[in-house]
Amino acid sequence: MNREWEIGDTGYLKEPFLGYRFIEVVGHEHATGRLIVQLESGREITVYPDEIE
């Protein structure tokens, strides 16, 4: 599924990162097409949209 993720959207990582799957989109990296997401722990990481379900 090709989806446009917006700031505030929530979802789950297909592969857990440090044991976390639930994320909230907090920003976009337009140059790379990646999303800045926040994990439940508060840590922010960048992922490609196809890594989220």
CSV table of C-alpha atoms in Angstrom, one decimal:
chain,number,residue,atom,x,y,z
A,1,MET,CA,0.0,0.0,0.0
A,2,ASN,CA,1.3,3.4,-1.0
A,3,ARG,CA,0.3,5.9,1.7
A,4,GLU,CA,1.1,9.6,2.3
A,5,TRP,CA,2.1,9.8,6.0
A,6,GLU,CA,1.3,13.0,7.8
A,7,ILE,CA,2.7,14.5,11.0
A,8,GLY,CA,0.7,13.0,13.9
A,9,ASP,CA,-0.1,9.7,12.1
A,10,THR,CA,0.6,6.6,14.1
A,11,GLY,CA,1.6,3.1,12.9
A,12,TYR,CA,3.8,0.1,13.6
A,13,LEU,CA,7.3,-0.7,12.3
A,14,LYS,CA,7.3,-3.9,10.3
A,15,GLU,CA,10.6,-4.8,12.1
A,16,PRO,CA,11.0,-3.8,15.7
A,17,PHE,CA,13.7,-1.3,16.6
A,18,LEU,CA,15.3,-1.9,20.0
A,19,GLY,CA,12.1,-3.8,20.9
A,20,TYR,CA,9.7,-1.0,19.9
A,21,ARG,CA,7.2,-1.1,17.0
A,22,PHE,CA,4.6,1.6,17.7
A,23,ILE,CA,5.6,4.9,16.2
A,24,GLU,CA,4.2,8.5,15.6
A,25,VAL,CA,5.3,10.5,12.6
A,26,VAL,CA,6.9,13.8,13.8
A,27,GLY,CA,8.5,15.0,10.5
A,28,HIS,CA,9.7,14.5,7.0
A,29,GLU,CA,13.1,14.4,5.3
A,30,HIS,CA,12.0,15.6,1.9
A,31,ALA,CA,15.4,15.2,0.3
A,32,THR,CA,15.6,11.4,1.2
A,33,GLY,CA,11.9,10.5,1.3
A,34,ARG,CA,12.3,9.3,4.8
A,35,LEU,CA,10.0,10.0,7.7
A,36,ILE,CA,11.1,11.1,11.2
A,37,VAL,CA,9.3,9.0,13.7
A,38,GLN,CA,9.2,8.9,17.5
A,39,LEU,CA,9.2,5.5,19.3
A,40,GLU,CA,7.3,4.9,22.5
A,41,SER,CA,10.6,5.4,24.4
A,42,GLY,CA,10.7,9.0,23.0
A,43,ARG,CA,13.7,8.3,20.7
A,44,GLU,CA,13.4,9.7,17.2
A,45,ILE,CA,14.6,7.7,14.2
A,46,THR,CA,14.2,8.0,10.4
A,47,VAL,CA,12.6,5.3,8.3
A,48,TYR,CA,11.3,4.8,4.8
A,49,PRO,CA,7.5,4.8,4.5
A,50,ASP,CA,7.5,1.1,3.3
A,51,GLU,CA,9.0,0.1,6.7
A,52,ILE,CA,5.7,1.1,8.4
A,53,GLU,CA,2.4,-0.7,8.4
